[in-house]
Coordinates of C-alpha atoms and ligand atoms in Angstrom, one line a residue:
M29 CA -25.7 -20.5 0.6
P30 CA -26.0 -16.8 -0.1
P31 CA -22.8 -15.3 -1.4
E32 CA -22.4 -13.1 1.8
A33 CA -22.0 -16.2 4.0
T34 CA -19.1 -17.6 1.9
R35 CA -17.4 -14.3 1.2
L36 CA -13.9 -14.2 2.6
P37 CA -12.8 -11.0 4.4
S38 CA -10.9 -8.6 2.2
N39 CA -7.4 -7.6 3.0
R40 CA -8.6 -4.2 3.9
E41 CA -11.0 -5.7 6.5
L42 CA -8.3 -7.9 8.0
A43 CA -5.9 -4.9 8.1
E44 CA -8.4 -2.8 9.9
A45 CA -9.1 -5.6 12.5
F46 CA -5.3 -6.0 13.2
Q47 CA -4.8 -2.3 13.3
S48 CA -7.6 -2.0 15.9
I49 CA -6.0 -4.7 18.0
A50 CA -2.7 -2.8 17.9
D51 CA -4.4 0.5 18.7
Y52 CA -6.4 -1.0 21.6
M53 CA -3.3 -2.7 22.9
S54 CA -1.4 0.6 23.0
L55 CA -4.3 2.2 24.9
D56 CA -4.0 -0.7 27.2
G57 CA -0.3 -0.1 27.8
E58 CA 0.7 -3.4 26.3
S59 CA 4.4 -4.0 25.5
S60 CA 5.5 -2.3 22.3
Y61 CA 6.9 -5.5 20.9
R62 CA 3.4 -7.1 20.8
I63 CA 1.8 -4.0 19.4
L64 CA 4.4 -3.8 16.7
A65 CA 3.6 -7.4 15.6
Y66 CA 0.0 -6.5 15.0
E67 CA 0.8 -3.2 13.3
K68 CA 3.2 -5.0 11.0
A69 CA 0.5 -7.5 10.2
A70 CA -2.0 -4.8 9.5
D71 CA 0.5 -3.0 7.1
L72 CA 1.4 -6.2 5.4
F73 CA -2.3 -7.3 4.9
G74 CA -3.4 -3.9 3.8
G75 CA -0.8 -3.6 1.1
H76 CA -0.9 -7.2 -0.1
P77 CA -2.1 -7.4 -3.7
V78 CA -3.8 -10.8 -3.5
S79 CA -6.3 -12.3 -1.0
V80 CA -4.7 -12.9 2.4
A81 CA -7.8 -14.9 3.5
E82 CA -7.4 -17.3 0.6
M83 CA -3.7 -17.7 1.4
A84 CA -4.6 -18.4 5.0
S85 CA -7.2 -21.0 3.9
R86 CA -4.5 -22.7 1.9
G87 CA -2.1 -22.7 4.8
E88 CA 0.3 -20.3 3.0
L89 CA 0.0 -17.4 5.3
R90 CA 3.2 -18.0 7.2
D91 CA 5.2 -17.8 4.0
L92 CA 4.7 -14.0 4.4
P93 CA 7.5 -12.3 6.3
G94 CA 6.7 -11.6 10.0
V95 CA 3.6 -13.8 10.1
G96 CA 3.9 -16.3 13.0
Q97 CA 1.5 -18.7 14.5
A98 CA -0.4 -16.2 16.6
I99 CA -1.2 -13.9 13.7
E100 CA -2.2 -16.9 11.5
A101 CA -4.5 -18.3 14.1
K102 CA -6.3 -14.9 14.4
V103 CA -6.8 -14.7 10.6
L104 CA -8.2 -18.2 10.6
E105 CA -10.4 -17.3 13.5
Y106 CA -11.7 -14.2 11.7
I107 CA -12.5 -16.3 8.6
A108 CA -14.3 -18.9 10.5
T109 CA -16.3 -16.7 13.0
G110 CA -16.3 -13.2 11.5
E111 CA -14.5 -11.9 14.6
I112 CA -11.4 -12.1 16.7
A113 CA -12.0 -12.9 20.4
L114 CA -9.0 -10.8 21.5
L115 CA -10.3 -7.8 19.6
E116 CA -13.8 -8.2 21.0
S117 CA -12.5 -8.3 24.6
L118 CA -10.5 -5.2 24.0
R119 CA -13.5 -3.5 22.5
E120 CA -15.4 -4.1 25.7
R121 CA -12.9 -2.3 27.8
Y122 CA -12.8 1.0 25.8
P123 CA -15.3 3.1 23.9
E124 CA -14.6 2.8 20.2
G125 CA -14.4 6.6 19.8
L126 CA -11.2 6.7 21.9
L127 CA -9.2 5.3 18.9
T128 CA -10.0 8.4 16.9
V129 CA -9.0 10.6 19.8
M130 CA -5.8 8.7 20.1
H131 CA -4.9 9.3 16.5
L132 CA -5.3 13.1 16.7
P133 CA -1.9 14.8 16.4
G134 CA -0.7 15.6 19.9
M135 CA -2.7 12.9 21.6
G136 CA -1.3 9.4 21.6
P137 CA -2.2 6.5 23.9
K138 CA -1.0 7.9 27.2
K139 CA -2.8 11.2 26.9
T140 CA -5.9 9.5 25.6
R141 CA -6.1 7.2 28.6
L142 CA -5.6 10.2 30.8
V143 CA -8.4 12.2 29.4
W144 CA -10.7 9.2 29.5
E145 CA -9.9 8.3 33.1
A146 CA -9.6 11.9 34.4
A147 CA -12.5 13.5 32.4
G148 CA -14.5 10.7 31.0
I149 CA -13.8 11.7 27.4
G150 CA -14.6 8.8 25.2
D151 CA -14.9 10.3 21.7
I152 CA -13.8 13.2 19.6
R153 CA -16.9 15.3 20.2
G154 CA -16.5 14.9 23.9
L155 CA -12.9 16.1 23.6
E156 CA -14.0 19.0 21.6
R157 CA -16.6 20.1 24.2
A158 CA -14.0 19.7 27.0
C159 CA -11.5 21.9 25.1
R160 CA -14.1 24.6 24.5
E161 CA -15.2 24.5 28.1
G162 CA -11.6 24.8 29.3
R163 CA -11.6 21.5 31.1
I164 CA -8.5 20.0 29.5
R165 CA -6.2 22.6 31.0
H166 CA -6.8 21.1 34.5
I167 CA -5.5 17.7 33.6
P168 CA -1.8 17.3 34.6
G169 CA 0.6 18.0 31.8
M170 CA -1.9 19.8 29.7
G171 CA -2.7 23.5 29.4
E172 CA -4.5 26.2 27.4
K173 CA -2.1 25.7 24.6
T174 CA -3.0 22.0 24.4
E175 CA -6.7 22.9 24.2
A176 CA -6.1 25.3 21.3
K177 CA -3.9 22.8 19.4
L178 CA -6.5 20.0 19.9
L179 CA -9.3 22.2 18.7
Q180 CA -7.3 22.9 15.5
A181 CA -6.6 19.2 15.1
I182 CA -10.3 18.3 15.6
E183 CA -11.2 20.9 13.0
A184 CA -8.8 19.4 10.5
W185 CA -10.1 16.0 11.2
T186 CA -13.7 17.2 10.7
I187 CA -12.8 18.8 7.4
R188 CA -11.0 15.6 6.2
R189 CA -14.0 13.5 7.1
A190 CA -16.4 15.8 5.4
G191 CA -14.4 15.2 2.2
G192 CA -16.6 12.1 1.8
G193 CA -14.1 9.7 3.0
E194 CA -12.3 9.8 -0.3
I195 CA -8.9 8.6 0.6
R196 CA -6.1 9.7 -1.7
R197 CA -3.1 7.4 -1.6
L198 CA 0.5 8.0 -2.5
H199 CA 1.3 7.4 -6.1
S200 CA 4.1 5.0 -5.0
A201 CA 1.6 2.9 -3.1
V202 CA -0.9 2.5 -6.0
E203 CA 1.3 2.3 -9.0
P204 CA 2.7 -1.2 -8.4
Q205 CA -0.9 -2.5 -8.0
A206 CA -2.0 -0.9 -11.2
A207 CA 1.0 -2.2 -13.0
R208 CA 0.2 -5.7 -11.9
L209 CA -3.4 -5.4 -13.2
V210 CA -2.2 -4.0 -16.5
A211 CA 0.4 -6.7 -16.9
A212 CA -2.3 -9.3 -16.2
L213 CA -4.8 -7.8 -18.7
R214 CA -2.1 -7.7 -21.4
T215 CA -1.9 -11.5 -21.2
V216 CA -5.6 -12.0 -21.7
P217 CA -6.3 -13.4 -25.2
G218 CA -7.9 -10.8 -27.5
V219 CA -6.4 -7.8 -25.6
F220 CA -4.5 -5.5 -28.0
A221 CA -3.5 -2.9 -25.5
A222 CA -4.0 -2.1 -21.8
D223 CA -2.9 0.8 -19.7
Y224 CA -3.7 2.6 -16.6
A225 CA -5.0 6.2 -17.1
G226 CA -6.1 9.0 -14.8
S227 CA -4.0 10.8 -12.3
L228 CA -1.9 7.7 -11.8
R229 CA -0.7 8.0 -15.4
R230 CA -0.2 11.8 -15.0
L231 CA 2.1 11.0 -12.1
R232 CA 0.2 13.1 -9.6
A233 CA 1.5 12.9 -6.1
T234 CA -1.6 11.2 -4.8
V235 CA -4.3 9.2 -6.5
R236 CA -7.8 8.1 -5.5
D237 CA -8.4 5.0 -7.6
I238 CA -7.2 3.1 -10.7
D239 CA -8.6 3.8 -14.2
L240 CA -7.8 1.0 -16.6
V241 CA -8.4 1.2 -20.3
V242 CA -8.2 -1.8 -22.6
A243 CA -8.4 -2.3 -26.4
A244 CA -10.2 -5.5 -27.4
E245 CA -12.9 -6.7 -29.8
E246 CA -14.8 -8.6 -27.2
P247 CA -15.3 -6.7 -23.9
A248 CA -17.2 -9.5 -22.2
A249 CA -14.3 -11.9 -22.4
V250 CA -11.9 -9.3 -21.0
M251 CA -14.3 -8.6 -18.1
D252 CA -14.7 -12.3 -17.4
A253 CA -10.9 -12.6 -17.2
F254 CA -10.6 -9.5 -15.1
E255 CA -13.0 -10.8 -12.5
T256 CA -10.9 -13.8 -11.9
L257 CA -7.7 -11.9 -11.2
A258 CA -6.1 -12.6 -7.8
E259 CA -5.9 -8.8 -7.1
V260 CA -9.7 -8.3 -7.5
D261 CA -11.7 -8.6 -4.3
R262 CA -15.1 -7.9 -5.7
V263 CA -17.0 -6.5 -8.7
D264 CA -19.5 -3.8 -7.8
E265 CA -21.0 -3.0 -11.3
R266 CA -20.7 -4.5 -14.7
G267 CA -22.0 -3.1 -17.9
D268 CA -21.4 -3.9 -21.6
T269 CA -18.0 -2.2 -21.9
K270 CA -17.2 -1.1 -18.4
L271 CA -16.8 -2.5 -15.0
A272 CA -16.2 -1.2 -11.4
A273 CA -14.4 -3.3 -8.9
K274 CA -12.4 -3.1 -5.7
T275 CA -8.9 -4.6 -5.1
H276 CA -8.0 -6.4 -2.0
T277 CA -6.3 -3.3 -0.8
G278 CA -9.6 -1.4 -1.0
L279 CA -8.8 0.6 -4.1
G280 CA -11.5 1.3 -6.6
V281 CA -10.8 0.1 -10.1
D282 CA -12.7 1.4 -13.2
L283 CA -12.2 -0.8 -16.3
R284 CA -13.2 0.5 -19.7
I285 CA -12.9 -1.5 -22.9
V286 CA -13.0 -0.1 -26.4
R287 CA -12.4 -1.4 -29.9
P288 CA -8.7 -1.1 -30.9
E289 CA -9.3 1.5 -33.5
S290 CA -10.6 4.0 -30.8
Y291 CA -8.0 3.1 -28.1
G292 CA -6.1 6.4 -28.5
N293 CA -9.3 8.4 -28.0
L294 CA -10.3 6.5 -24.9
L295 CA -6.8 6.5 -23.3
Q296 CA -6.5 10.3 -24.0
H297 CA -10.0 11.0 -22.5
F298 CA -9.5 9.0 -19.3
T299 CA -6.0 10.2 -18.7
G300 CA -7.4 13.7 -18.2
S301 CA -7.0 15.9 -16.4
A302 CA -10.5 17.3 -16.6
D303 CA -9.0 20.8 -17.1
H304 CA -6.7 19.6 -19.8
N305 CA -9.6 18.0 -21.6
V306 CA -11.7 21.1 -21.4
A307 CA -8.9 23.2 -22.9
L308 CA -8.3 20.5 -25.5
R309 CA -12.0 20.5 -26.5
G310 CA -11.9 24.3 -26.8
H311 CA -8.8 24.1 -29.0
A312 CA -10.4 21.5 -31.2
Q313 CA -13.6 23.5 -31.5
R314 CA -11.7 26.5 -32.8
L315 CA -10.2 24.3 -35.5
G316 CA -13.7 22.9 -36.4
Y317 CA -13.5 19.6 -34.5
K318 CA -15.2 17.9 -31.6
I319 CA -13.0 15.6 -29.6
S320 CA -14.5 12.9 -27.3
E321 CA -13.7 9.5 -25.8
Y322 CA -14.9 7.8 -29.0
H323 CA -13.5 9.8 -31.8
V324 CA -12.7 13.2 -33.3
E325 CA -15.5 14.6 -35.3
E326 CA -14.9 17.1 -38.2
L327 CA -17.9 19.4 -37.6
A328 CA -18.3 20.7 -41.1
T329 CA -18.5 17.3 -42.7
G330 CA -19.6 15.1 -39.9
R331 CA -16.6 12.8 -40.7
L332 CA -15.6 10.7 -37.7
V333 CA -11.9 10.0 -37.1
T334 CA -11.0 7.2 -34.7
C335 CA -7.5 7.1 -33.3
A336 CA -5.7 4.0 -32.3
T337 CA -3.1 6.0 -30.5
E338 CA -3.1 9.1 -28.5
A339 CA -0.5 10.7 -30.8
E340 CA -3.1 10.4 -33.6
A341 CA -5.8 12.0 -31.5
Y342 CA -3.5 15.0 -30.8
E343 CA -2.3 15.1 -34.3
T344 CA -5.8 15.2 -35.7
V345 CA -6.4 18.5 -33.9
G346 CA -3.0 19.9 -35.0
L347 CA -1.0 19.2 -31.8
R348 CA 2.2 17.4 -31.0
Y349 CA 1.8 14.5 -28.6
I350 CA 1.6 15.9 -25.0
P351 CA 3.1 13.6 -22.3
P352 CA 0.6 12.7 -19.6
E353 CA 2.6 14.5 -16.9
L354 CA 2.0 17.9 -18.7
R355 CA -1.8 17.5 -19.1
E356 CA -2.9 19.9 -16.4
D357 CA -4.0 22.9 -18.5
Q358 CA -0.8 24.8 -17.6
G359 CA -0.1 26.1 -21.1
E360 CA 0.7 22.7 -22.6
I361 CA -1.8 23.0 -25.4
E362 CA -0.3 26.3 -26.6
A363 CA 3.2 24.8 -26.4
A364 CA 2.1 21.7 -28.3
E365 CA 0.7 23.9 -31.0
A366 CA 3.8 26.0 -31.2
G367 CA 6.1 23.0 -31.0
T368 CA 7.7 24.3 -27.8
L369 CA 6.9 21.4 -25.4
P370 CA 9.7 20.9 -22.9
D371 CA 11.8 17.7 -22.8
L372 CA 10.9 16.0 -19.6
V373 CA 13.6 15.0 -17.1
D374 CA 13.6 11.2 -16.7
L375 CA 15.5 8.8 -14.6
G376 CA 18.3 8.4 -17.1
D377 CA 19.0 12.2 -16.9
L378 CA 19.9 12.1 -13.3
R379 CA 23.7 12.1 -12.9
G380 CA 23.9 12.1 -9.1
D381 CA 22.0 12.4 -5.8
L382 CA 22.9 15.1 -3.3
H383 CA 20.6 14.1 -0.5
V384 CA 20.7 10.6 1.0
H385 CA 20.8 9.3 4.5
S386 CA 22.8 6.4 5.9
D387 CA 22.7 4.3 9.1
W388 CA 24.9 7.0 10.7
T389 CA 21.5 8.7 11.4
D390 CA 18.0 7.5 10.4
G391 CA 18.9 5.7 7.2
R392 CA 18.9 1.9 7.1
A393 CA 21.9 1.1 4.8
T394 CA 25.6 1.6 5.4
L395 CA 27.6 4.2 3.5
E396 CA 29.0 1.4 1.4
Q397 CA 25.7 -0.1 0.6
M398 CA 24.3 3.3 -0.4
A399 CA 27.4 3.9 -2.6
L400 CA 27.1 0.6 -4.3
G401 CA 23.4 1.0 -4.8
A402 CA 23.9 4.4 -6.4
R403 CA 26.6 3.0 -8.7
A404 CA 24.4 0.1 -9.7
R405 CA 21.7 2.7 -10.7
G406 CA 24.2 4.4 -12.9
L407 CA 24.8 7.6 -10.9
D408 CA 28.2 9.4 -11.3
Y409 CA 28.2 10.9 -7.8
L410 CA 26.5 10.5 -4.5
C411 CA 26.5 13.0 -1.6
F412 CA 25.7 11.8 1.9
A413 CA 23.5 14.2 3.8
D414 CA 22.7 12.8 7.2
H415 CA 20.9 14.7 9.9
S416 CA 22.5 17.2 12.3
Q417 CA 22.6 17.0 16.1
S418 CA 19.3 18.7 17.0
L419 CA 17.4 15.8 15.4
A420 CA 18.3 13.7 18.4
M421 CA 15.7 10.9 17.6
T422 CA 17.5 10.3 14.3
G423 CA 20.9 10.2 16.0
G424 CA 21.8 13.5 14.3
L425 CA 25.6 14.2 13.9
N426 CA 27.4 16.6 16.2
P427 CA 30.7 18.1 14.9
E428 CA 32.8 15.2 16.2
R429 CA 30.8 12.5 14.6
L430 CA 30.6 14.6 11.4
L431 CA 34.4 14.6 11.3
D432 CA 34.4 10.9 11.7
Q433 CA 31.9 10.5 9.0
I434 CA 33.8 12.7 6.6
E435 CA 36.8 10.5 7.1
A436 CA 34.8 7.4 6.5
I437 CA 33.4 8.8 3.3
R438 CA 36.8 9.9 2.0
D439 CA 38.1 6.4 2.8
L440 CA 35.2 4.8 1.0
D441 CA 35.6 7.1 -2.0
D442 CA 39.2 5.8 -2.3
R443 CA 38.1 2.2 -2.2
V444 CA 35.0 2.3 -4.4
E445 CA 35.5 2.7 -8.1
G446 CA 33.1 4.1 -10.6
I447 CA 31.3 6.6 -8.5
R448 CA 32.4 9.8 -6.7
L449 CA 31.4 10.0 -3.1
L450 CA 30.8 13.4 -1.5
A451 CA 30.6 14.4 2.2
G452 CA 27.6 16.6 3.0
I453 CA 25.0 17.1 5.6
E454 CA 21.3 18.0 5.9
V455 CA 21.8 20.6 8.5
D456 CA 18.8 21.6 10.5
I457 CA 17.6 25.2 10.4
L458 CA 16.7 25.9 14.0
S459 CA 13.5 27.7 15.0
D460 CA 15.4 31.0 15.4
G461 CA 17.1 30.8 12.0
R462 CA 20.5 29.7 13.2
L463 CA 22.0 26.5 11.8
D464 CA 22.4 23.5 13.9
L465 CA 26.2 23.3 13.3
P466 CA 28.9 26.0 13.4
D467 CA 30.4 27.2 10.2
E468 CA 33.7 25.5 11.1
A469 CA 32.0 22.2 10.9
L470 CA 30.3 23.0 7.6
A471 CA 33.5 24.3 6.0
G472 CA 34.9 20.8 5.7
L473 CA 32.0 19.5 3.6
D474 CA 31.5 19.3 -0.1
F475 CA 27.8 20.2 -0.1
V476 CA 25.5 21.4 2.5
T477 CA 21.7 21.1 2.4
A478 CA 19.7 23.1 5.0
S479 CA 16.2 22.0 6.0
I480 CA 13.4 22.9 8.4
H481 CA 12.3 20.0 10.6
S482 CA 10.6 21.8 13.5
G483 CA 8.5 24.9 14.3
F484 CA 6.2 24.3 11.3
G485 CA 3.4 26.4 12.8
Q486 CA 5.4 29.6 12.8
P487 CA 4.1 32.7 11.0
R488 CA 5.3 33.4 7.5
A489 CA 7.8 36.2 8.5
K490 CA 9.5 33.8 10.9
I491 CA 9.6 30.9 8.5
M492 CA 11.1 33.2 5.8
H493 CA 13.6 34.6 8.2
R494 CA 14.8 31.1 8.9
L495 CA 15.0 30.1 5.2
T496 CA 16.7 33.3 4.0
S497 CA 19.2 33.3 6.9
A498 CA 20.1 29.7 5.9
M499 CA 20.5 30.7 2.2
R500 CA 22.7 33.6 3.2
N501 CA 25.1 31.3 5.0
P502 CA 28.1 30.9 2.7
Y503 CA 28.3 27.1 3.2
V504 CA 24.7 26.3 2.5
R505 CA 24.3 25.2 -1.1
S506 CA 20.7 24.0 -1.2
I507 CA 17.4 24.2 0.7
G508 CA 15.9 20.7 1.4
H509 CA 12.2 20.0 0.9
P510 CA 11.5 23.7 0.8
S511 CA 7.8 23.7 1.8
G512 CA 7.9 20.9 4.5
R513 CA 4.7 19.2 3.4
L514 CA 4.1 15.6 4.1
L515 CA 1.4 14.2 1.8
G516 CA -1.7 13.2 3.8
R517 CA 0.0 14.1 7.1
R518 CA 1.2 17.6 7.2
E519 CA 0.4 20.8 5.4
P520 CA 3.3 22.9 4.1
Y521 CA 4.6 25.6 6.5
D522 CA 3.9 29.2 5.5
V523 CA 6.5 29.8 2.9
D524 CA 6.6 32.8 0.5
L525 CA 7.6 31.2 -2.7
D526 CA 8.4 34.5 -4.4
E527 CA 10.8 35.6 -1.7
L528 CA 12.3 32.1 -1.4
T529 CA 13.0 32.1 -5.1
R530 CA 14.4 35.7 -5.1
V531 CA 16.8 35.0 -2.3
A532 CA 17.8 31.7 -3.9
V533 CA 18.7 33.4 -7.1
E534 CA 20.5 36.2 -5.3
T535 CA 22.6 33.9 -3.2
G536 CA 23.0 31.2 -5.8
T537 CA 21.3 28.7 -3.4
Y538 CA 19.7 25.7 -5.1
L539 CA 16.2 24.6 -4.3
E540 CA 15.5 21.0 -3.9
I541 CA 12.9 18.8 -5.6
N542 CA 12.7 16.2 -2.9
G543 CA 11.8 12.8 -4.5
S544 CA 10.6 11.1 -1.3
P545 CA 7.1 9.7 -2.3
D546 CA 5.4 11.5 0.6
R547 CA 7.1 14.8 0.1
L548 CA 7.5 15.6 -3.6
D549 CA 8.6 19.1 -2.5
L550 CA 8.9 21.5 -4.3
T551 CA 5.7 20.7 -6.0
A552 CA 5.6 20.6 -9.8
Q553 CA 4.0 24.0 -9.9
A554 CA 6.4 25.6 -7.4
A555 CA 9.4 24.1 -9.2
R556 CA 8.2 25.5 -12.5
H557 CA 7.7 28.9 -10.9
A558 CA 11.2 28.8 -9.3
A559 CA 12.9 27.7 -12.5
A560 CA 11.2 30.4 -14.5
A561 CA 12.5 33.0 -12.1
G562 CA 16.0 31.8 -12.6
A563 CA 16.6 29.5 -9.6
T564 CA 18.6 26.3 -10.0
L565 CA 16.8 23.1 -8.9
V566 CA 18.4 19.9 -7.6
V567 CA 16.5 16.6 -7.8
S568 CA 17.3 14.4 -4.8
S569 CA 15.9 11.2 -3.5
D570 CA 16.2 11.8 0.2
A571 CA 16.6 8.1 0.4
Ligands
LIG610 ZN1 14.8 16.4 5.8

């Protein structure tokens, strides 16, 4: 039988099928409980590191949380027939392009059905035409503003798609998968060292694929072992010392293997960034060296220096070891030469957390669970910062509930040893610049973070008016996630970083580095800029 016929569907494929079922069902007005079951299955399959189809064939699928008989049956049906009857019947009812329309910001299932039924719009280009021709404004509940917003959303969608479909994923989604692959490679006989490289190793906020580098004498044996790993869906290309593959989650993996004595050169080269490597080559050249992924060459003599570690590679060209996080051509080479590289903050340096949410609003854990969790992680203090009242969907706190919460926190602080618990809030900065709670309510708190959660599209002057008004409030100590970006989902609002920093310094307001994986806000560059200008930064989890 040809390999295609026996190939099991990848996790990605299964996730897409189940997500489509969920999407069509929501178009269909199906109950949210059923939709959720398919959505959960799609998330679960899409993020599962080993083959879901193989698990299903072995009868192990229902060991996964939330997978019941109905989901299992559909996976088996897909494996056996290449389709799912339920999905096919849903597909017959709606044009496929409607799903893209439904996912546009501001659309959703109800409006999508409405434009389809009222105006016969079945795909994104149809919607675009209708907006331009002013036909959407006649549909009940929509207006000229809707048309303008939709056109913007369609433009953004078009630009994203023109990006070649290169999906960048959150670092936090990719790192565990890469770590599994590295751990597996390190157990392969004959492997001296294995690491992931690239933007993942440089701790960039988002990454596109996984670069793996391995030190071994016999590349073929390493590649043979790699091909059999449970995480690997398929191998696209294989050469003598490199291989390209895809994981079950649809991530591209490039594996490169080098002899142990050159491992430092290879790891350095494939960790990048490209800009760092260009600057490094320039630096090396000025000293009479040429640096590459194989070795460092002394140009005058032709002598080749191979480096087993990265530190040796940097040392050969007169530099201290530069941590991967700093390799972005932001002055790190000059600093390494002068011996003025900064000490990086690591987890052990964090003494407390000033921004966490509990189940009093949109958090999942109780105050006590959060407190014990923080203590177990070695923090000295923890400040609760639940949402304020205007964020109604999170159950935001009004002054009365805030008083209750303060009491609960004081009480807990008396009972729990080994960590100091503080009462705070993440008070919303309203669209006119006022705060969502009166000063009297804020006065009783230990620490107040103020954040923007609405009106992201306002012009710069308005945004800055809101931020600076908040910073001038005597009770506000910190600005939460100062740019408002959500990686892959929302651009930052129009903030003037210079002014933000200036007023922060003037008022003594801290600026937050929000550690939520989809925020990472301030960005590294903005944080550096703010710190250089004299602002104090707080590192928070927003957990
Ligand atoms: Zn927030």
